[in-house]
Amino acid sequence: MTAIRLLLVDDDPLVRAGLSFMMGGADDIEIVGEAADGSEVEALVDRTRPDVVLMDIRMPTVDGLTATERLRGRPEAPQVVVLTTFHADDQVLRALRAGAAGFVLKDTPPAEILAAVRRVAAGDPVLSPSVTRQLMEHAAGSVIDTRRSGARTRMAALNGREREVAVAVGQGRSNAEIAAELFMSVATVKTHVSRVLAKLDLNNRVQIALLTYDAGFLEEDGH
């Protein structure tokens, strides 16, 4: 088995040491580098080629949000999992919109952080539908009408089947569940998800979920 290459980014040396000790003890994870600020991330990524970056949100010079946006705008970008102290946080939602594959709380049990890194490395987001919805509702507020109009314009690029798949992704369904619900093979679902990502210029399933929410399609489907 090829080890998951992991980069740790946190301005607290004690947090980095704890994460390094915890993550480095796993047979399938290799710590390839550590950074104390977001300003160091791009150069470290170029040098160490990580599969996953575990990124603190709040850092003094370049925060994790900015670092995530910069990383996810690059070709062949590593996956990003953001570290935070609060689960209902505007910055968490902004990081997810920027392309982070999920987030973990700093007080999350070690086994769950390990599981999150493994899931993201395998291409799966690390957010449950309920947590995603809580974040989206937290950030809705006064900007919902403007955001909805823009999201619906973007979603208009999808055909009917692609929209059905996108909404199902937004509802938190797995590929197998979508296949059963829409009477298609798992391979076909994967193809539709890939097309949705390409047409909407998105990075991952979390961003599909956010866009379908913004467009109001989850509400229309009773979710």
PDB file of C-alpha atoms in Angstrom:
ATOM      1  CA  MET A   1       0.000   0.000   0.000  1.00  0.00           C
ATOM      2  CA  THR A   2       1.300   3.466  -0.915  1.00  0.00           C
ATOM      3  CA  ALA A   3       1.337   5.749   2.112  1.00  0.00           C
ATOM      4  CA  ILE A   4      -0.802   8.907   2.105  1.00  0.00           C
ATOM      5  CA  ARG A   5       1.547  11.887   1.953  1.00  0.00           C
ATOM      6  CA  LEU A   6       0.376  14.440   4.530  1.00  0.00           C
ATOM      7  CA  LEU A   7       1.393  18.072   5.099  1.00  0.00           C
ATOM      8  CA  LEU A   8       0.575  19.662   8.490  1.00  0.00           C
ATOM      9  CA  VAL A   9      -0.105  23.412   8.684  1.00  0.00           C
ATOM     10  CA  ASP A  10      -0.711  25.077  12.066  1.00  0.00           C
ATOM     11  CA  ASP A  11       0.854  28.088  13.772  1.00  0.00           C
ATOM     12  CA  ASP A  12       0.882  26.356  17.177  1.00  0.00           C
ATOM     13  CA  PRO A  13       4.014  24.179  17.507  1.00  0.00           C
ATOM     14  CA  LEU A  14       2.343  22.068  20.215  1.00  0.00           C
ATOM     15  CA  VAL A  15      -0.610  21.309  17.923  1.00  0.00           C
ATOM     16  CA  ARG A  16       1.758  20.393  15.085  1.00  0.00           C
ATOM     17  CA  ALA A  17       3.789  18.151  17.390  1.00  0.00           C
ATOM     18  CA  GLY A  18       0.639  16.401  18.618  1.00  0.00           C
ATOM     19  CA  LEU A  19      -0.680  15.901  15.112  1.00  0.00           C
ATOM     20  CA  SER A  20       2.695  14.681  13.886  1.00  0.00           C
ATOM     21  CA  PHE A  21       2.949  12.166  16.719  1.00  0.00           C
ATOM     22  CA  MET A  22      -0.616  10.980  16.211  1.00  0.00           C
ATOM     23  CA  MET A  23      -0.631  10.817  12.410  1.00  0.00           C
ATOM     24  CA  GLY A  24       2.941   9.615  12.022  1.00  0.00           C
ATOM     25  CA  GLY A  25       2.165   6.481  14.001  1.00  0.00           C
ATOM     26  CA  ALA A  26      -0.181   5.199  11.292  1.00  0.00           C
ATOM     27  CA  ASP A  27       1.350   2.721   8.839  1.00  0.00           C
ATOM     28  CA  ASP A  28      -0.472   4.225   5.859  1.00  0.00           C
ATOM     29  CA  ILE A  29       0.363   7.909   6.496  1.00  0.00           C
ATOM     30  CA  GLU A  30       3.669   9.678   5.908  1.00  0.00           C
ATOM     31  CA  ILE A  31       4.218  13.191   7.290  1.00  0.00           C
ATOM     32  CA  VAL A  32       6.116  14.910   4.472  1.00  0.00           C
ATOM     33  CA  GLY A  33       6.318  18.406   5.957  1.00  0.00           C
ATOM     34  CA  GLU A  34       5.102  20.962   8.478  1.00  0.00           C
ATOM     35  CA  ALA A  35       4.341  24.670   8.141  1.00  0.00           C
ATOM     36  CA  ALA A  36       3.613  27.355  10.724  1.00  0.00           C
ATOM     37  CA  ASP A  37       1.779  29.730   8.385  1.00  0.00           C
ATOM     38  CA  GLY A  38      -0.195  29.713   5.158  1.00  0.00           C
ATOM     39  CA  SER A  39       2.533  31.741   3.481  1.00  0.00           C
ATOM     40  CA  GLU A  40       4.774  28.656   3.554  1.00  0.00           C
ATOM     41  CA  VAL A  41       2.268  26.237   2.050  1.00  0.00           C
ATOM     42  CA  GLU A  42       2.708  26.603  -1.705  1.00  0.00           C
ATOM     43  CA  ALA A  43       6.486  26.242  -1.607  1.00  0.00           C
ATOM     44  CA  LEU A  44       6.188  23.214   0.690  1.00  0.00           C
ATOM     45  CA  VAL A  45       3.601  21.617  -1.576  1.00  0.00           C
ATOM     46  CA  ASP A  46       5.921  22.062  -4.549  1.00  0.00           C
ATOM     47  CA  ARG A  47       8.754  20.463  -2.613  1.00  0.00           C
ATOM     48  CA  THR A  48       6.952  17.614  -0.824  1.00  0.00           C
ATOM     49  CA  ARG A  49       4.008  16.780  -3.155  1.00  0.00           C
ATOM     50  CA  PRO A  50       1.472  15.855  -0.442  1.00  0.00           C
ATOM     51  CA  ASP A  51      -1.788  14.050  -1.155  1.00  0.00           C
ATOM     52  CA  VAL A  52      -3.594  15.817   1.705  1.00  0.00           C
ATOM     53  CA  VAL A  53      -2.983  19.076   3.581  1.00  0.00           C
ATOM     54  CA  LEU A  54      -4.336  19.356   7.143  1.00  0.00           C
ATOM     55  CA  MET A  55      -4.762  23.131   7.388  1.00  0.00           C
ATOM     56  CA  ASP A  56      -5.474  25.362  10.377  1.00  0.00           C
ATOM     57  CA  ILE A  57      -7.870  28.185   9.497  1.00  0.00           C
ATOM     58  CA  ARG A  58      -6.550  30.920  11.797  1.00  0.00           C
ATOM     59  CA  MET A  59      -2.891  31.811  11.260  1.00  0.00           C
ATOM     60  CA  PRO A  60      -1.162  35.182  11.698  1.00  0.00           C
ATOM     61  CA  THR A  61       0.212  36.106   8.252  1.00  0.00           C
ATOM     62  CA  VAL A  62      -1.653  34.084   5.604  1.00  0.00           C
ATOM     63  CA  ASP A  63      -4.691  32.285   7.017  1.00  0.00           C
ATOM     64  CA  GLY A  64      -5.851  28.828   6.054  1.00  0.00           C
ATOM     65  CA  LEU A  65      -8.703  30.178   3.943  1.00  0.00           C
ATOM     66  CA  THR A  66      -6.376  32.162   1.681  1.00  0.00           C
ATOM     67  CA  ALA A  67      -3.890  29.281   1.539  1.00  0.00           C
ATOM     68  CA  THR A  68      -6.692  26.875   0.576  1.00  0.00           C
ATOM     69  CA  GLU A  69      -7.929  29.179  -2.198  1.00  0.00           C
ATOM     70  CA  ARG A  70      -4.419  29.472  -3.590  1.00  0.00           C
ATOM     71  CA  LEU A  71      -3.810  25.731  -3.448  1.00  0.00           C
ATOM     72  CA  ARG A  72      -7.104  24.648  -4.946  1.00  0.00           C
ATOM     73  CA  GLY A  73      -6.626  27.044  -7.842  1.00  0.00           C
ATOM     74  CA  ARG A  74      -3.521  25.137  -8.931  1.00  0.00           C
ATOM     75  CA  PRO A  75      -3.445  22.130 -11.268  1.00  0.00           C
ATOM     76  CA  GLU A  76      -3.129  18.761  -9.527  1.00  0.00           C
ATOM     77  CA  ALA A  77      -3.778  20.395  -6.163  1.00  0.00           C
ATOM     78  CA  PRO A  78      -3.670  18.263  -3.018  1.00  0.00           C
ATOM     79  CA  GLN A  79      -6.861  17.717  -1.063  1.00  0.00           C
ATOM     80  CA  VAL A  80      -7.351  20.058   1.905  1.00  0.00           C
ATOM     81  CA  VAL A  81      -8.950  19.317   5.273  1.00  0.00           C
ATOM     82  CA  VAL A  82      -9.326  22.416   7.433  1.00  0.00           C
ATOM     83  CA  LEU A  83      -8.803  22.432  11.195  1.00  0.00           C
ATOM     84  CA  THR A  84     -11.046  24.629  13.304  1.00  0.00           C
ATOM     85  CA  THR A  85     -12.311  25.131  16.834  1.00  0.00           C
ATOM     86  CA  PHE A  86     -15.932  25.813  15.802  1.00  0.00           C
ATOM     87  CA  HIS A  87     -18.099  23.777  13.440  1.00  0.00           C
ATOM     88  CA  ALA A  88     -20.576  26.596  12.632  1.00  0.00           C
ATOM     89  CA  ASP A  89     -18.087  29.117  11.302  1.00  0.00           C
ATOM     90  CA  ASP A  90     -18.267  31.422   8.275  1.00  0.00           C
ATOM     91  CA  GLN A  91     -14.582  30.782   7.596  1.00  0.00           C
ATOM     92  CA  VAL A  92     -15.173  27.031   7.466  1.00  0.00           C
ATOM     93  CA  LEU A  93     -17.899  27.536   4.886  1.00  0.00           C
ATOM     94  CA  ARG A  94     -15.663  29.865   2.862  1.00  0.00           C
ATOM     95  CA  ALA A  95     -12.899  27.234   2.934  1.00  0.00           C
ATOM     96  CA  LEU A  96     -15.350  24.617   1.647  1.00  0.00           C
ATOM     97  CA  ARG A  97     -16.465  26.966  -1.126  1.00  0.00           C
ATOM     98  CA  ALA A  98     -12.795  27.458  -1.980  1.00  0.00           C
ATOM     99  CA  GLY A  99     -12.404  23.717  -2.503  1.00  0.00           C
ATOM    100  CA  ALA A 100     -11.561  22.157   0.865  1.00  0.00           C
ATOM    101  CA  ALA A 101     -12.836  18.582   1.014  1.00  0.00           C
ATOM    102  CA  GLY A 102     -14.042  18.902   4.599  1.00  0.00           C
ATOM    103  CA  PHE A 103     -13.091  19.969   8.082  1.00  0.00           C
ATOM    104  CA  VAL A 104     -12.318  18.505  11.476  1.00  0.00           C
ATOM    105  CA  LEU A 105     -12.542  20.107  14.891  1.00  0.00           C
ATOM    106  CA  LYS A 106      -9.304  20.409  16.837  1.00  0.00           C
ATOM    107  CA  ASP A 107     -10.797  18.394  19.703  1.00  0.00           C
ATOM    108  CA  THR A 108     -11.826  15.556  17.383  1.00  0.00           C
ATOM    109  CA  PRO A 109     -10.629  12.131  18.654  1.00  0.00           C
ATOM    110  CA  PRO A 110      -7.384  11.042  16.937  1.00  0.00           C
ATOM    111  CA  ALA A 111      -8.987   8.049  15.234  1.00  0.00           C
ATOM    112  CA  GLU A 112     -11.557  10.307  13.565  1.00  0.00           C
ATOM    113  CA  ILE A 113      -8.899  12.710  12.282  1.00  0.00           C
ATOM    114  CA  LEU A 114      -7.033   9.731  10.820  1.00  0.00           C
ATOM    115  CA  ALA A 115     -10.255   8.497   9.232  1.00  0.00           C
ATOM    116  CA  ALA A 116     -10.910  11.957   7.763  1.00  0.00           C
ATOM    117  CA  VAL A 117      -7.468  12.079   6.130  1.00  0.00           C
ATOM    118  CA  ARG A 118      -7.954   8.590   4.699  1.00  0.00           C
ATOM    119  CA  ARG A 119     -11.398   9.425   3.315  1.00  0.00           C
ATOM    120  CA  VAL A 120     -10.237  12.624   1.662  1.00  0.00           C
ATOM    121  CA  ALA A 121      -7.221  10.856   0.163  1.00  0.00           C
ATOM    122  CA  ALA A 122      -9.677   8.336  -1.323  1.00  0.00           C
ATOM    123  CA  GLY A 123     -11.741  11.135  -2.871  1.00  0.00           C
ATOM    124  CA  ASP A 124     -14.597  11.248  -0.354  1.00  0.00           C
ATOM    125  CA  PRO A 125     -15.684  14.429   1.470  1.00  0.00           C
ATOM    126  CA  VAL A 126     -15.599  14.394   5.273  1.00  0.00           C
ATOM    127  CA  LEU A 127     -18.879  16.132   5.997  1.00  0.00           C
ATOM    128  CA  SER A 128     -22.150  14.552   6.969  1.00  0.00           C
ATOM    129  CA  PRO A 129     -25.220  16.024   5.230  1.00  0.00           C
ATOM    130  CA  SER A 130     -26.515  17.393   8.563  1.00  0.00           C
ATOM    131  CA  VAL A 131     -23.289  19.261   9.299  1.00  0.00           C
ATOM    132  CA  THR A 132     -23.098  20.604   5.747  1.00  0.00           C
ATOM    133  CA  ARG A 133     -26.674  21.867   6.005  1.00  0.00           C
ATOM    134  CA  GLN A 134     -25.992  23.444   9.407  1.00  0.00           C
ATOM    135  CA  LEU A 135     -23.036  25.338   7.967  1.00  0.00           C
ATOM    136  CA  MET A 136     -24.980  26.482   4.917  1.00  0.00           C
ATOM    137  CA  GLU A 137     -27.932  27.662   6.999  1.00  0.00           C
ATOM    138  CA  HIS A 138     -25.560  29.456   9.365  1.00  0.00           C
ATOM    139  CA  ALA A 139     -24.135  31.473   6.484  1.00  0.00           C
ATOM    140  CA  ALA A 140     -27.355  32.073   4.532  1.00  0.00           C
ATOM    141  CA  GLY A 141     -28.574  35.329   6.085  1.00  0.00           C
ATOM    142  CA  SER A 142     -29.129  38.420   3.974  1.00  0.00           C
ATOM    143  CA  VAL A 143     -27.099  37.315   0.952  1.00  0.00           C
ATOM    144  CA  ILE A 144     -29.312  34.348   0.095  1.00  0.00           C
ATOM    145  CA  ASP A 145     -31.243  36.028  -2.761  1.00  0.00           C
ATOM    146  CA  THR A 146     -28.117  37.227  -4.564  1.00  0.00           C
ATOM    147  CA  ARG A 147     -26.400  33.895  -4.067  1.00  0.00           C
ATOM    148  CA  ARG A 148     -29.467  31.966  -5.253  1.00  0.00           C
ATOM    149  CA  SER A 149     -29.702  33.893  -8.497  1.00  0.00           C
ATOM    150  CA  GLY A 150     -26.024  33.285  -9.290  1.00  0.00           C
ATOM    151  CA  ALA A 151     -26.241  29.609  -8.349  1.00  0.00           C
ATOM    152  CA  ARG A 152     -29.285  29.022 -10.554  1.00  0.00           C
ATOM    153  CA  THR A 153     -27.534  30.648 -13.475  1.00  0.00           C
ATOM    154  CA  ARG A 154     -24.600  28.264 -13.035  1.00  0.00           C
ATOM    155  CA  MET A 155     -26.829  25.210 -12.582  1.00  0.00           C
ATOM    156  CA  ALA A 156     -28.582  26.010 -15.871  1.00  0.00           C
ATOM    157  CA  ALA A 157     -25.511  24.558 -17.608  1.00  0.00           C
ATOM    158  CA  LEU A 158     -26.593  21.067 -16.495  1.00  0.00           C
ATOM    159  CA  ASN A 159     -29.024  18.837 -18.330  1.00  0.00           C
ATOM    160  CA  GLY A 160     -31.931  17.247 -16.448  1.00  0.00           C
ATOM    161  CA  ARG A 161     -30.128  14.046 -15.492  1.00  0.00           C
ATOM    162  CA  GLU A 162     -27.037  15.913 -14.318  1.00  0.00           C
ATOM    163  CA  ARG A 163     -29.190  18.157 -12.171  1.00  0.00           C
ATOM    164  CA  GLU A 164     -30.878  15.114 -10.593  1.00  0.00           C
ATOM    165  CA  VAL A 165     -27.476  13.676  -9.742  1.00  0.00           C
ATOM    166  CA  ALA A 166     -26.261  17.040  -8.401  1.00  0.00           C
ATOM    167  CA  VAL A 167     -29.284  17.358  -6.121  1.00  0.00           C
ATOM    168  CA  ALA A 168     -28.780  13.803  -4.864  1.00  0.00           C
ATOM    169  CA  VAL A 169     -25.140  14.640  -4.088  1.00  0.00           C
ATOM    170  CA  GLY A 170     -26.389  17.703  -2.222  1.00  0.00           C
ATOM    171  CA  GLN A 171     -28.669  15.457  -0.179  1.00  0.00           C
ATOM    172  CA  GLY A 172     -25.605  13.511   0.939  1.00  0.00           C
ATOM    173  CA  ARG A 173     -26.297  10.348  -1.023  1.00  0.00           C
ATOM    174  CA  SER A 174     -23.479   7.998  -2.015  1.00  0.00           C
ATOM    175  CA  ASN A 175     -22.938   6.913  -5.610  1.00  0.00           C
ATOM    176  CA  ALA A 176     -24.577   3.568  -4.849  1.00  0.00           C
ATOM    177  CA  GLU A 177     -27.624   5.260  -3.311  1.00  0.00           C
ATOM    178  CA  ILE A 178     -27.932   7.624  -6.281  1.00  0.00           C
ATOM    179  CA  ALA A 179     -27.664   4.683  -8.690  1.00  0.00           C
ATOM    180  CA  ALA A 180     -30.494   2.850  -6.920  1.00  0.00           C
ATOM    181  CA  GLU A 181     -32.701   5.933  -6.723  1.00  0.00           C
ATOM    182  CA  LEU A 182     -32.233   7.032 -10.339  1.00  0.00           C
ATOM    183  CA  PHE A 183     -32.081   3.531 -11.866  1.00  0.00           C
ATOM    184  CA  MET A 184     -28.596   3.737 -13.317  1.00  0.00           C
ATOM    185  CA  SER A 185     -25.284   1.990 -12.748  1.00  0.00           C
ATOM    186  CA  VAL A 186     -22.710   3.275 -10.264  1.00  0.00           C
ATOM    187  CA  ALA A 187     -20.315   3.820 -13.186  1.00  0.00           C
ATOM    188  CA  THR A 188     -22.908   6.035 -14.880  1.00  0.00           C
ATOM    189  CA  VAL A 189     -23.396   8.017 -11.671  1.00  0.00           C
ATOM    190  CA  LYS A 190     -19.629   8.582 -11.459  1.00  0.00           C
ATOM    191  CA  THR A 191     -19.651   9.790 -15.066  1.00  0.00           C
ATOM    192  CA  HIS A 192     -22.482  12.236 -14.318  1.00  0.00           C
ATOM    193  CA  VAL A 193     -20.701  13.513 -11.181  1.00  0.00           C
ATOM    194  CA  SER A 194     -17.526  14.074 -13.221  1.00  0.00           C
ATOM    195  CA  ARG A 195     -19.510  15.990 -15.841  1.00  0.00           C
ATOM    196  CA  VAL A 196     -21.195  18.125 -13.186  1.00  0.00           C
ATOM    197  CA  LEU A 197     -17.803  18.985 -11.657  1.00  0.00           C
ATOM    198  CA  ALA A 198     -16.394  19.865 -15.088  1.00  0.00           C
ATOM    199  CA  LYS A 199     -19.386  21.902 -16.293  1.00  0.00           C
ATOM    200  CA  LEU A 200     -19.629  23.890 -13.063  1.00  0.00           C
ATOM    201  CA  ASP A 201     -15.849  24.203 -12.615  1.00  0.00           C
ATOM    202  CA  LEU A 202     -16.001  22.670  -9.137  1.00  0.00           C
ATOM    203  CA  ASN A 203     -13.410  20.669  -7.205  1.00  0.00           C
ATOM    204  CA  ASN A 204     -15.445  18.123  -5.245  1.00  0.00           C
ATOM    205  CA  ARG A 205     -18.826  16.860  -4.048  1.00  0.00           C
ATOM    206  CA  VAL A 206     -18.939  19.315  -1.146  1.00  0.00           C
ATOM    207  CA  GLN A 207     -18.963  22.196  -3.611  1.00  0.00           C
ATOM    208  CA  ILE A 208     -21.771  20.512  -5.575  1.00  0.00           C
ATOM    209  CA  ALA A 209     -23.780  20.297  -2.350  1.00  0.00           C
ATOM    210  CA  LEU A 210     -23.144  23.962  -1.554  1.00  0.00           C
ATOM    211  CA  LEU A 211     -24.194  25.083  -5.034  1.00  0.00           C
ATOM    212  CA  THR A 212     -27.405  23.014  -5.067  1.00  0.00           C
ATOM    213  CA  TYR A 213     -28.254  24.477  -1.657  1.00  0.00           C
ATOM    214  CA  ASP A 214     -27.543  28.020  -2.834  1.00  0.00           C
ATOM    215  CA  ALA A 215     -29.780  27.437  -5.870  1.00  0.00           C
ATOM    216  CA  GLY A 216     -32.648  26.357  -3.607  1.00  0.00           C
ATOM    217  CA  PHE A 217     -32.921  22.914  -5.173  1.00  0.00           C
ATOM    218  CA  LEU A 218     -32.618  21.036  -1.876  1.00  0.00           C
ATOM    219  CA  GLU A 219     -35.565  22.985  -0.472  1.00  0.00           C
ATOM    220  CA  GLU A 220     -37.627  22.226  -3.586  1.00  0.00           C
ATOM    221  CA  ASP A 221     -36.960  18.524  -3.095  1.00  0.00           C
ATOM    222  CA  GLY A 222     -38.151  18.670   0.499  1.00  0.00           C
ATOM    223  CA  HIS A 223     -34.726  18.660   2.203  1.00  0.00           C
TER     224      HIS A 223
END
